[in-house]
Tab-separated table of C-alpha atoms in Angstrom:
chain	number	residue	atom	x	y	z
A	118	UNK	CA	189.085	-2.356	-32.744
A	119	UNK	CA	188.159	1.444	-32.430
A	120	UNK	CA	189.487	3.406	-35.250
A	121	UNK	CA	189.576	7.526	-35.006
A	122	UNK	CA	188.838	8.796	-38.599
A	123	UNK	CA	190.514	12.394	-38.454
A	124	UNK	CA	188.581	13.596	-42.076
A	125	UNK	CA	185.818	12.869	-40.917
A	126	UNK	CA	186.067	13.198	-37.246
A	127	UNK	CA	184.400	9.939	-36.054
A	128	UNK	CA	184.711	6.495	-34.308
A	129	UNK	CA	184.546	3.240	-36.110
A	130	UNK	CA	184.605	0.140	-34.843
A	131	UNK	CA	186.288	-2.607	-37.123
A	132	UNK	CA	187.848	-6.258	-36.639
A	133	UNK	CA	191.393	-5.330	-38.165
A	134	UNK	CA	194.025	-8.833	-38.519
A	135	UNK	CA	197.401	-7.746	-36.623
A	136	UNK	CA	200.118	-10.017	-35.603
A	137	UNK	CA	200.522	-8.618	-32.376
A	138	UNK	CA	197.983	-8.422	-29.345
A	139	UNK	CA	195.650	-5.459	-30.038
A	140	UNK	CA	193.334	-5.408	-27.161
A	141	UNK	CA	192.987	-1.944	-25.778
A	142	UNK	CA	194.798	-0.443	-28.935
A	143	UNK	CA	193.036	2.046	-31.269
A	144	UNK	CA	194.112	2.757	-34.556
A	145	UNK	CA	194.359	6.045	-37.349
A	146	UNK	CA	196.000	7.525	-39.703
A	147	UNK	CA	199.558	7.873	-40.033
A	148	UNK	CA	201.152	10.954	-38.787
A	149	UNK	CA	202.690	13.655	-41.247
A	150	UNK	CA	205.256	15.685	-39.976
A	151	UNK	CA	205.973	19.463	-41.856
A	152	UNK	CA	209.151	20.061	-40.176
A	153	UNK	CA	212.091	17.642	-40.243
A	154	UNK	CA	216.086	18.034	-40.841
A	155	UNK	CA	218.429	15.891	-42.549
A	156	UNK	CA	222.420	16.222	-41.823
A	157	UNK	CA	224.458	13.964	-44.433
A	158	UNK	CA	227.495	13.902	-44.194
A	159	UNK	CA	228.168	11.560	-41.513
A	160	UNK	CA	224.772	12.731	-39.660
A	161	UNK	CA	221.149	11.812	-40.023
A	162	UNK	CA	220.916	10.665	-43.429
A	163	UNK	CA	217.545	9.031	-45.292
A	164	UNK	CA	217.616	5.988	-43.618
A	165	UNK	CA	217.803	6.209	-40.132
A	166	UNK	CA	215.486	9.299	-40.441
A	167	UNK	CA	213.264	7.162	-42.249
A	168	UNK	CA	213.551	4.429	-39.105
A	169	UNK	CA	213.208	7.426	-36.598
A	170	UNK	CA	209.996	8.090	-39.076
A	171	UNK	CA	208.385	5.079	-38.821
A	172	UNK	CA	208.674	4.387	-35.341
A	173	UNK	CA	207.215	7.398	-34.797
A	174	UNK	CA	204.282	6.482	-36.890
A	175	UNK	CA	205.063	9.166	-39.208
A	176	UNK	CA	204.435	8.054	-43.147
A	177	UNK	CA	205.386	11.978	-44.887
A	178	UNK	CA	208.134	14.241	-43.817
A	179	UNK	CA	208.711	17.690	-45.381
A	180	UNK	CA	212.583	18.584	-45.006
A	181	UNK	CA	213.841	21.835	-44.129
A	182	UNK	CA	216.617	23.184	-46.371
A	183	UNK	CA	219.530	24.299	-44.357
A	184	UNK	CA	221.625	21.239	-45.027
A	185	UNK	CA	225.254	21.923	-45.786
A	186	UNK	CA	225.159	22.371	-48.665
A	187	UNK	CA	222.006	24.045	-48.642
A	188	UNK	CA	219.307	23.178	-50.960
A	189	UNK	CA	219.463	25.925	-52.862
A	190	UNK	CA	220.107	25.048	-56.324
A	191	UNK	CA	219.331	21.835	-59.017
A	192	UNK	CA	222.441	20.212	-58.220
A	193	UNK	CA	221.992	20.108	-54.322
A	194	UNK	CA	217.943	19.297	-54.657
A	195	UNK	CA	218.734	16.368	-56.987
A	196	UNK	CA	220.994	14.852	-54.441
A	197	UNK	CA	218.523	14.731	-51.808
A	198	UNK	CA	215.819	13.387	-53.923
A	199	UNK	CA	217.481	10.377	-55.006
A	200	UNK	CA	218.517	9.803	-51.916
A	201	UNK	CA	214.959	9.747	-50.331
A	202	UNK	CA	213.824	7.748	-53.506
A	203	UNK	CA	211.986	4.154	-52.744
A	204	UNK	CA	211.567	4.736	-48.948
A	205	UNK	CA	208.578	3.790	-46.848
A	206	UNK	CA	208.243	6.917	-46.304
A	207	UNK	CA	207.424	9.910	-48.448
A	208	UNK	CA	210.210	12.850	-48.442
A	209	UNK	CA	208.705	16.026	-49.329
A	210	UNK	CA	210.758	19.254	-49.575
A	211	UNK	CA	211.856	22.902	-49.124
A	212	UNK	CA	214.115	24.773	-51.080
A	213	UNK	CA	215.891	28.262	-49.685
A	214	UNK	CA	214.076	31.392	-51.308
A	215	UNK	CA	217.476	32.791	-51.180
A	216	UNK	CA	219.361	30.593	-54.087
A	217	UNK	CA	218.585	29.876	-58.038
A	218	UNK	CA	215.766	27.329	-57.990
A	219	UNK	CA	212.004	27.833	-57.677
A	220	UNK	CA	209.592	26.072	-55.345
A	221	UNK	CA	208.541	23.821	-58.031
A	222	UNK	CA	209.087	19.927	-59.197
A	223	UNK	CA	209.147	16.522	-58.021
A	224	UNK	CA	207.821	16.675	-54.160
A	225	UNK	CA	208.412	20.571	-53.217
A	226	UNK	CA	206.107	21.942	-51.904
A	227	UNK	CA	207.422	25.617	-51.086
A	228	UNK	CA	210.072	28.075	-50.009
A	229	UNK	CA	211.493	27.585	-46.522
A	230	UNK	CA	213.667	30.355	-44.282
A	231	UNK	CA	214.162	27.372	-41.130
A	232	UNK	CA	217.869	27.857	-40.317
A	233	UNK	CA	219.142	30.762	-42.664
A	234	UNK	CA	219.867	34.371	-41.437
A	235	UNK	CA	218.572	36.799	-43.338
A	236	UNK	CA	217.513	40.622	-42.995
A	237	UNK	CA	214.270	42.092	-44.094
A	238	UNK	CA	216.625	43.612	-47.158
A	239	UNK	CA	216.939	39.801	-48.109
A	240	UNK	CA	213.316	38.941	-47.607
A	241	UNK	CA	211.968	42.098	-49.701
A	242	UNK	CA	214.048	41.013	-52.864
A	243	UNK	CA	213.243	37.551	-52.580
A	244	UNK	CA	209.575	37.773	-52.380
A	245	UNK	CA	209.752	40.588	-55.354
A	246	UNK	CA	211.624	37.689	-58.131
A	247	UNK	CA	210.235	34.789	-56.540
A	248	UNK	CA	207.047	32.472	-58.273
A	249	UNK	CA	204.507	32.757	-55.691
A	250	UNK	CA	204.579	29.435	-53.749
A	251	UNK	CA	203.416	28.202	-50.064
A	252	UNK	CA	206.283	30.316	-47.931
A	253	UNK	CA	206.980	28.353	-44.907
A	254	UNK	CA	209.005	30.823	-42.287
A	255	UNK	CA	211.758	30.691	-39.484
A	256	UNK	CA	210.354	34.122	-37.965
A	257	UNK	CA	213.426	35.468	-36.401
A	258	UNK	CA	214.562	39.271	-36.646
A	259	UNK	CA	218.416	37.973	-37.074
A	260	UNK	CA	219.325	41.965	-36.657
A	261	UNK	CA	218.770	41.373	-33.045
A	262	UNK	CA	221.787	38.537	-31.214
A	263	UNK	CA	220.544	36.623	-28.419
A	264	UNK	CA	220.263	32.791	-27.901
A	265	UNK	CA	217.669	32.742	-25.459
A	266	UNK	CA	214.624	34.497	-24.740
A	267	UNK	CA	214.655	37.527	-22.177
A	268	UNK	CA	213.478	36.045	-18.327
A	269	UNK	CA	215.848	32.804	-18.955
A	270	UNK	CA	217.757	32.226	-15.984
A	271	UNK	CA	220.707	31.558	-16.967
A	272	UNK	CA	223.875	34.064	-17.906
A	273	UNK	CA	223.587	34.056	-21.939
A	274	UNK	CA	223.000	36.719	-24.442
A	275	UNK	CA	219.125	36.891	-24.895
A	276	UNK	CA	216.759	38.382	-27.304
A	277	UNK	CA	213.416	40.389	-26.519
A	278	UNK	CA	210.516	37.685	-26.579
A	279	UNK	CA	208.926	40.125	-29.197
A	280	UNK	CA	211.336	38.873	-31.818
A	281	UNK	CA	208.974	36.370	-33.239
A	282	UNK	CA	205.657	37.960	-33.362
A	283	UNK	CA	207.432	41.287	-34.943
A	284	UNK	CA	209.312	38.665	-37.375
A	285	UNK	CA	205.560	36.834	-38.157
A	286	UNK	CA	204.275	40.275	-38.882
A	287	UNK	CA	207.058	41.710	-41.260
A	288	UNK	CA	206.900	37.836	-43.553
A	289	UNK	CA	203.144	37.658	-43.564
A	290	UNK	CA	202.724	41.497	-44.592
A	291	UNK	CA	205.560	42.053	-46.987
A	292	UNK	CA	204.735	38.702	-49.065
A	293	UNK	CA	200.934	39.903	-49.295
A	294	UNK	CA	202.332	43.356	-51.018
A	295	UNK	CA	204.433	41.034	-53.147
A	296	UNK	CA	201.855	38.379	-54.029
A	297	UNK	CA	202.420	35.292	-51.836
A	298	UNK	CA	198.874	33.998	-50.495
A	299	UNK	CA	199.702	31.151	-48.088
A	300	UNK	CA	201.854	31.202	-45.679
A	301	UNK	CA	203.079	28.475	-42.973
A	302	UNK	CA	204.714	29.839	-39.406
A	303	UNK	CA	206.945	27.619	-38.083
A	304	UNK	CA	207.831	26.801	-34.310
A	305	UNK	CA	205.742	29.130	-33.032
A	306	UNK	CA	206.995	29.810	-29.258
A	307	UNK	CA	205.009	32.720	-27.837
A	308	UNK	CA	202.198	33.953	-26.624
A	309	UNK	CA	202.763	37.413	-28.624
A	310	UNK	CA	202.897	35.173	-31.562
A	311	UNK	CA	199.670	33.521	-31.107
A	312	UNK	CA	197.924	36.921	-30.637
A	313	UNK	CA	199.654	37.903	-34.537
A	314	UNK	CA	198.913	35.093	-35.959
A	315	UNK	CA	194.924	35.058	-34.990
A	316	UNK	CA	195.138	38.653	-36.691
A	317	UNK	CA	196.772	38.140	-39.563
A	318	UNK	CA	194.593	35.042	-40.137
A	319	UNK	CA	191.830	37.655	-40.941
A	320	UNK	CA	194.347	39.103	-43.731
A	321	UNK	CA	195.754	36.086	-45.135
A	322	UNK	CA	195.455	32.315	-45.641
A	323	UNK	CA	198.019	31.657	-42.501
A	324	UNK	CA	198.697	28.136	-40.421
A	325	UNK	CA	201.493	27.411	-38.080
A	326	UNK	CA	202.844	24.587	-36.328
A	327	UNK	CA	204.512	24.353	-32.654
A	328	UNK	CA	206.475	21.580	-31.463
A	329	UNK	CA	206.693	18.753	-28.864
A	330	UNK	CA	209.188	20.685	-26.523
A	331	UNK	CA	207.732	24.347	-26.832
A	332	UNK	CA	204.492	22.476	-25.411
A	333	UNK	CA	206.067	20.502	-22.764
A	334	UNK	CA	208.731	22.603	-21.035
A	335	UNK	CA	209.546	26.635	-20.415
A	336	UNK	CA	213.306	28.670	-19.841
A	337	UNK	CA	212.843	27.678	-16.753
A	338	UNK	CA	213.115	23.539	-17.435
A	339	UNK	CA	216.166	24.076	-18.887
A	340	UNK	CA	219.480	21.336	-17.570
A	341	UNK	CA	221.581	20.859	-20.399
A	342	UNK	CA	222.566	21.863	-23.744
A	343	UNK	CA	219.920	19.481	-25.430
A	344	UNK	CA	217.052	22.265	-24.303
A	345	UNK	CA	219.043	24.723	-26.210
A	346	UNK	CA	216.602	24.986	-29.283
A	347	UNK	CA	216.289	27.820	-31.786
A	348	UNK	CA	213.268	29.647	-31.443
A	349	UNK	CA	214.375	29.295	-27.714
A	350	UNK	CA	212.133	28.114	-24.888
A	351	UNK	CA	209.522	30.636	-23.868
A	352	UNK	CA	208.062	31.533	-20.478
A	353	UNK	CA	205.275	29.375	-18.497
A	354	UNK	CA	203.091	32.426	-19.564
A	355	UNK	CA	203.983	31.473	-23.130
A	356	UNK	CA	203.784	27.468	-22.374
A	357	UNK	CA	200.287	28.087	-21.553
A	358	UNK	CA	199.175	30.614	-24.108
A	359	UNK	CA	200.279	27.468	-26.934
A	360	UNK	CA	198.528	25.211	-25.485
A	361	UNK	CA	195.415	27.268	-25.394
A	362	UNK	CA	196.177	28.437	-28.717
A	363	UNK	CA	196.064	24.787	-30.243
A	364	UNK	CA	192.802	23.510	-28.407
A	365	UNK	CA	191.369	26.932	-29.857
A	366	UNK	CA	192.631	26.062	-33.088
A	367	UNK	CA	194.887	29.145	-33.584
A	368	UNK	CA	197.721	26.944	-33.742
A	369	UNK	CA	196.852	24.343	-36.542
A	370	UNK	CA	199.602	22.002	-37.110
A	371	UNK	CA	201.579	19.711	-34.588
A	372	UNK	CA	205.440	19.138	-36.176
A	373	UNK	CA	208.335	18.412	-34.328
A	374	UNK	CA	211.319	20.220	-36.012
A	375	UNK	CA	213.377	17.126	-35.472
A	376	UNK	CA	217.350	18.537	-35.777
A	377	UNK	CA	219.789	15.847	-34.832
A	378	UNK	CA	222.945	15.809	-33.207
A	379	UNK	CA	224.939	12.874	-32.115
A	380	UNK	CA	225.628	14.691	-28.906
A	381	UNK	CA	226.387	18.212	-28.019
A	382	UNK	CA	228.489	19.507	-25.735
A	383	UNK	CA	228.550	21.094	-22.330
A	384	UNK	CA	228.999	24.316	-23.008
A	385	UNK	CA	225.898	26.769	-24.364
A	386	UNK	CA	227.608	29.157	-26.202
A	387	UNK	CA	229.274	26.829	-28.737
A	388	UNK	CA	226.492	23.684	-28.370
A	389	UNK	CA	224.598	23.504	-31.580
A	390	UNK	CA	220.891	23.975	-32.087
A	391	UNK	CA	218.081	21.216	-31.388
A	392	UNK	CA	216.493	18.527	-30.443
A	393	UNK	CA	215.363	15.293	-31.581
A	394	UNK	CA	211.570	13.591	-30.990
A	395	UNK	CA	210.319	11.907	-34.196
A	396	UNK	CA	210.256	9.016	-32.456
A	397	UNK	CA	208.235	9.932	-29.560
A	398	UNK	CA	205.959	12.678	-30.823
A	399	UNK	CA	202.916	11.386	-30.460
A	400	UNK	CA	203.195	10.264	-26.789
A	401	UNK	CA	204.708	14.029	-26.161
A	402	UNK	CA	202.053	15.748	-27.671
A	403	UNK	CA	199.335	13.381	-25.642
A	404	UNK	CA	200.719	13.878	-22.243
A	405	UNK	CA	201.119	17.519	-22.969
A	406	UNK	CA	197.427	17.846	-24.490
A	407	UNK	CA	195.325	15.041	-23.065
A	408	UNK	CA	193.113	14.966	-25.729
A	409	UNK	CA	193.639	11.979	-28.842
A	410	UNK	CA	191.350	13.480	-31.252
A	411	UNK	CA	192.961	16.381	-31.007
A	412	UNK	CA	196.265	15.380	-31.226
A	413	UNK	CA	195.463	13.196	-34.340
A	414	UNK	CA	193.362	15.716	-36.370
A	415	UNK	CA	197.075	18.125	-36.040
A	416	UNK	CA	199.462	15.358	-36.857
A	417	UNK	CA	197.216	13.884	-40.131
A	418	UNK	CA	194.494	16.019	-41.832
A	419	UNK	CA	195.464	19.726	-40.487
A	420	UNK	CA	199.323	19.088	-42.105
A	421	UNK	CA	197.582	17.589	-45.161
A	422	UNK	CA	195.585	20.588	-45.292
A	423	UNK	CA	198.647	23.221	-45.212
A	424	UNK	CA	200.057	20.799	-48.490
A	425	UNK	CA	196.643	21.002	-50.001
A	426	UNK	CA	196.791	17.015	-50.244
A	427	UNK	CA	193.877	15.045	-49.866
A	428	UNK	CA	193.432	11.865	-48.364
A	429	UNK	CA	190.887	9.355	-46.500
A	430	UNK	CA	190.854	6.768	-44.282
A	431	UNK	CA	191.807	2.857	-45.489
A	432	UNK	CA	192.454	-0.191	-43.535
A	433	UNK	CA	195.250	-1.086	-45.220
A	434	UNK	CA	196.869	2.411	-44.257
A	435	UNK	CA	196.926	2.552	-40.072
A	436	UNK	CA	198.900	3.287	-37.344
A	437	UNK	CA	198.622	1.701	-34.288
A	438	UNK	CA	198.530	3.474	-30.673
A	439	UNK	CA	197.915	2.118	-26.793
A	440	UNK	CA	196.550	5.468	-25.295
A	441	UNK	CA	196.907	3.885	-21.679
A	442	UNK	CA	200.364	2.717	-21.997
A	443	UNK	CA	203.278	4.947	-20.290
A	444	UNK	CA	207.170	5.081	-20.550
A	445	UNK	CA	210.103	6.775	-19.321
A	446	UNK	CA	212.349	7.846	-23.319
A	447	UNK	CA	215.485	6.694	-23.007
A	448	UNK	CA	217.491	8.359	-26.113
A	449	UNK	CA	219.784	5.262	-26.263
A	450	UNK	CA	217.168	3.425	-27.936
A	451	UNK	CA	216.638	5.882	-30.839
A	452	UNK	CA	216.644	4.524	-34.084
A	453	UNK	CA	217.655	8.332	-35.101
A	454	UNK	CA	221.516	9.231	-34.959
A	455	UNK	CA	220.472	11.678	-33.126
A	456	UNK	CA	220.404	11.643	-29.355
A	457	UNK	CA	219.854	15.246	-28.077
A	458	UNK	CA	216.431	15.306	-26.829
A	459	UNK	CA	215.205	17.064	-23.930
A	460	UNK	CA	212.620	14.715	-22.993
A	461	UNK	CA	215.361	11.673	-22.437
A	462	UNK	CA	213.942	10.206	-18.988
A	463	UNK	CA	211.085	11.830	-19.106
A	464	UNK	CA	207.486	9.507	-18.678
A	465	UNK	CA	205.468	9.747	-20.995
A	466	UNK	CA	201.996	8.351	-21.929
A	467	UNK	CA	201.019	7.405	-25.010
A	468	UNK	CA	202.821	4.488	-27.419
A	469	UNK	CA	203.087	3.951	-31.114
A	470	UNK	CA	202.588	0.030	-31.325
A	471	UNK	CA	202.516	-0.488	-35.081
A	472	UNK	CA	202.666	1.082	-38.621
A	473	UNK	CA	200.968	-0.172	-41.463
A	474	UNK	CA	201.178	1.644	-45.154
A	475	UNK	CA	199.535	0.430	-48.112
A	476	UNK	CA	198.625	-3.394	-46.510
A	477	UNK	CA	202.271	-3.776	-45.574
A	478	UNK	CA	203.674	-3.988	-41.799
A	479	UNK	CA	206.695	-1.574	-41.820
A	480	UNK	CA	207.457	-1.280	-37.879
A	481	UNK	CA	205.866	-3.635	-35.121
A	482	UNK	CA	206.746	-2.617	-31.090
A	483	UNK	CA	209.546	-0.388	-32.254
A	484	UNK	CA	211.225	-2.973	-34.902
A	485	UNK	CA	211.355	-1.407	-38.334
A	486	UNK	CA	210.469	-4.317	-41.050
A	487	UNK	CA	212.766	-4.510	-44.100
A	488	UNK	CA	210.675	-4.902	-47.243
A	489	UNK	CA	209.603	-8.657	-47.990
A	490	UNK	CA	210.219	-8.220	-51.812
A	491	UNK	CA	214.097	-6.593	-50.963
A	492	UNK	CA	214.990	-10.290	-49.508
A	493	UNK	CA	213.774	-12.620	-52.020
């Protein structure tokens, strides 16, 4: 079997035991995904995210902390963490720079902004009191309304596509005066973005990520309420410039910002944010990219990188793709509760076949496998 080794960006060729048919398949490392939510409360909770995950061939997940209630304090953080405790996969987390805790402890691994207003008033005073920690940011100049992007056609309020790359600037800048060194852009959505970013990358230790839809559609895809996605869609101008920017390596980090609904309704104004596409990631990012090295390298060592974790390749740690194989998603298969995502019925090529993580089989074709030792 061929095996892609992202760390060290070669082909090996191995004979690897799998109970299912592997002809044609080629296998890697598990994906890592910086950008996930969690909902509680009757919503996506820790194990059907954690099904979602590994059907996706995703192994580490670092949640965002706009949960209600936020995580924003010792109580809230403790929840989550025992509830993501002896899973499959790894739950890494966020905390709000705005509340009482510090980015610090079992599995944080920074500050997060994703889903909280704030004004630059807010920003200043955090990043003056705050221990300086990897700041992950939702850059969005909240003094400005608008739920789409300026050139969507359709009748909404809209915001100047500038928003972003102005928002990018202000976080990046104002962190350096107060200390922070690294600093992780998410969502990124525009081409003025990109064109910030590769600047202040001369300034600062900066990565970003984009996601599976931004690549993939533009305002002008838009049919339902499940393309209504916060940042919004940008323009086939910006579609374009994202795609350059991650074969150039401006954009470094593939994530999917998976927020789940159960379903939204008709109606923009009041339909919540988000869509859902842990579960078919990979194949979206392949049929928008075309390239599998790529693709890999930005789903396994690039995220790794932004953690500073390292890791190599082992064959008892693998997942399992068919690069040739196409399908049309069809949301009511989801393992995820949540089925708003813009790409149901779309084809796509590319297919997660298998997971294995530490010499165990923990999803085969789709099927999640409970835990051997949990049925004895």
């Amino acid at each position: 079997m061929r095996i892609y080794d992202p760390f060290r960006k070669r082909w090996i060729e191995e004979e690897i035991e799998t109970p299912f048919p592997s002809k044609g398949l080629v296998a890697t490392f598990p994906f890592v995904d910086l950008h996930v939510h969690v909902r509680l409360n009757g919503g996506e909770d820790y194990n059907s995210l954690e099904e979602a995950s590994l059907v996706g061939g995703f192994f580490k997940m670092v949640v965002q902390p706009n949960t209600k209630p936020p995580i924003d304090n010792k109580e809230v953080l403790e929840r989550h963490l025992d509830l993501s405790r002896n899973k499959a996969v790894e739950f890494l987390f966020t905390v709000s720079p705005f509340g009482s805790i510090e980015a610090e402890g079992e599995r944080v691994v920074g500050f997060s902004t994703d889903g909280i207003e704030y004004d630059y008033h807010a920003l200043v005073e955090s990043m003056k009191k705050r221990k300086k920690a990897l700041w992950f940011d939702h850059s969005q100049m909240y003094e400005v309304d608008g739920i789409f992007y300026e050139g969507t056609p359709l009748p909404f309020p809209k915001r100047p596509r500038s928003n972003e790359a102005i928002a990018i600037t202000r976080t990046v800048l104002t962190g350096l005066e107060y200390g922070f060194e690294r600093f992780h852009i998410q969502h990124v959505t525009t081409k003025y973005s990109v064109e910030v970013i590769s600047f202040l990358k001369n300034l600062a230790k900066v990565s970003c990520e984009v996601t599976p839809h931004h690549l993939f559609f533009c305002y002008e895809d838009i049919k339902n309420t499940n393309f209504k996605i916060n940042p919004p869609l940008g323009s086939p101008e910006d579609r374009k410039a994202l795609i350059e920017a991650v074969k150039e390596d401006v954009i470094d980090v593939l994530a999917t910002d998976h927020a789940p609904h159960h379903e939204k309704p008709d109606d923009f104004l009041t339909a919540p944010y988000g869509s859902t596409s842990i579960e078919i990631a990979f194949p979206a990012y392949y049929t928008a990219l075309g390239d599998l090295e790529l693709v890999v390298e930005k789903l396994t060592k690039k995220p790794l990188e932004v953690l500073g974790v390292e890791a190599h390749l082992t064959e008892d740690t693998l997942v399992f793709i068919d690069p040739k194989a196409e399908f049309i998603v069809d949301v009511k298969k989801f393992k995820s509760k949540g089925k708003n995502s813009m790409f149901d019925g779309v084809r796509l090529k590319g297919r997660v076949v298998a997971l294995k993580l530490k010499g165990r089989w923990v999803m085969i074709d789709g099927e999640v496998i409970a835990d051997q030792k949990e049925n004895d």
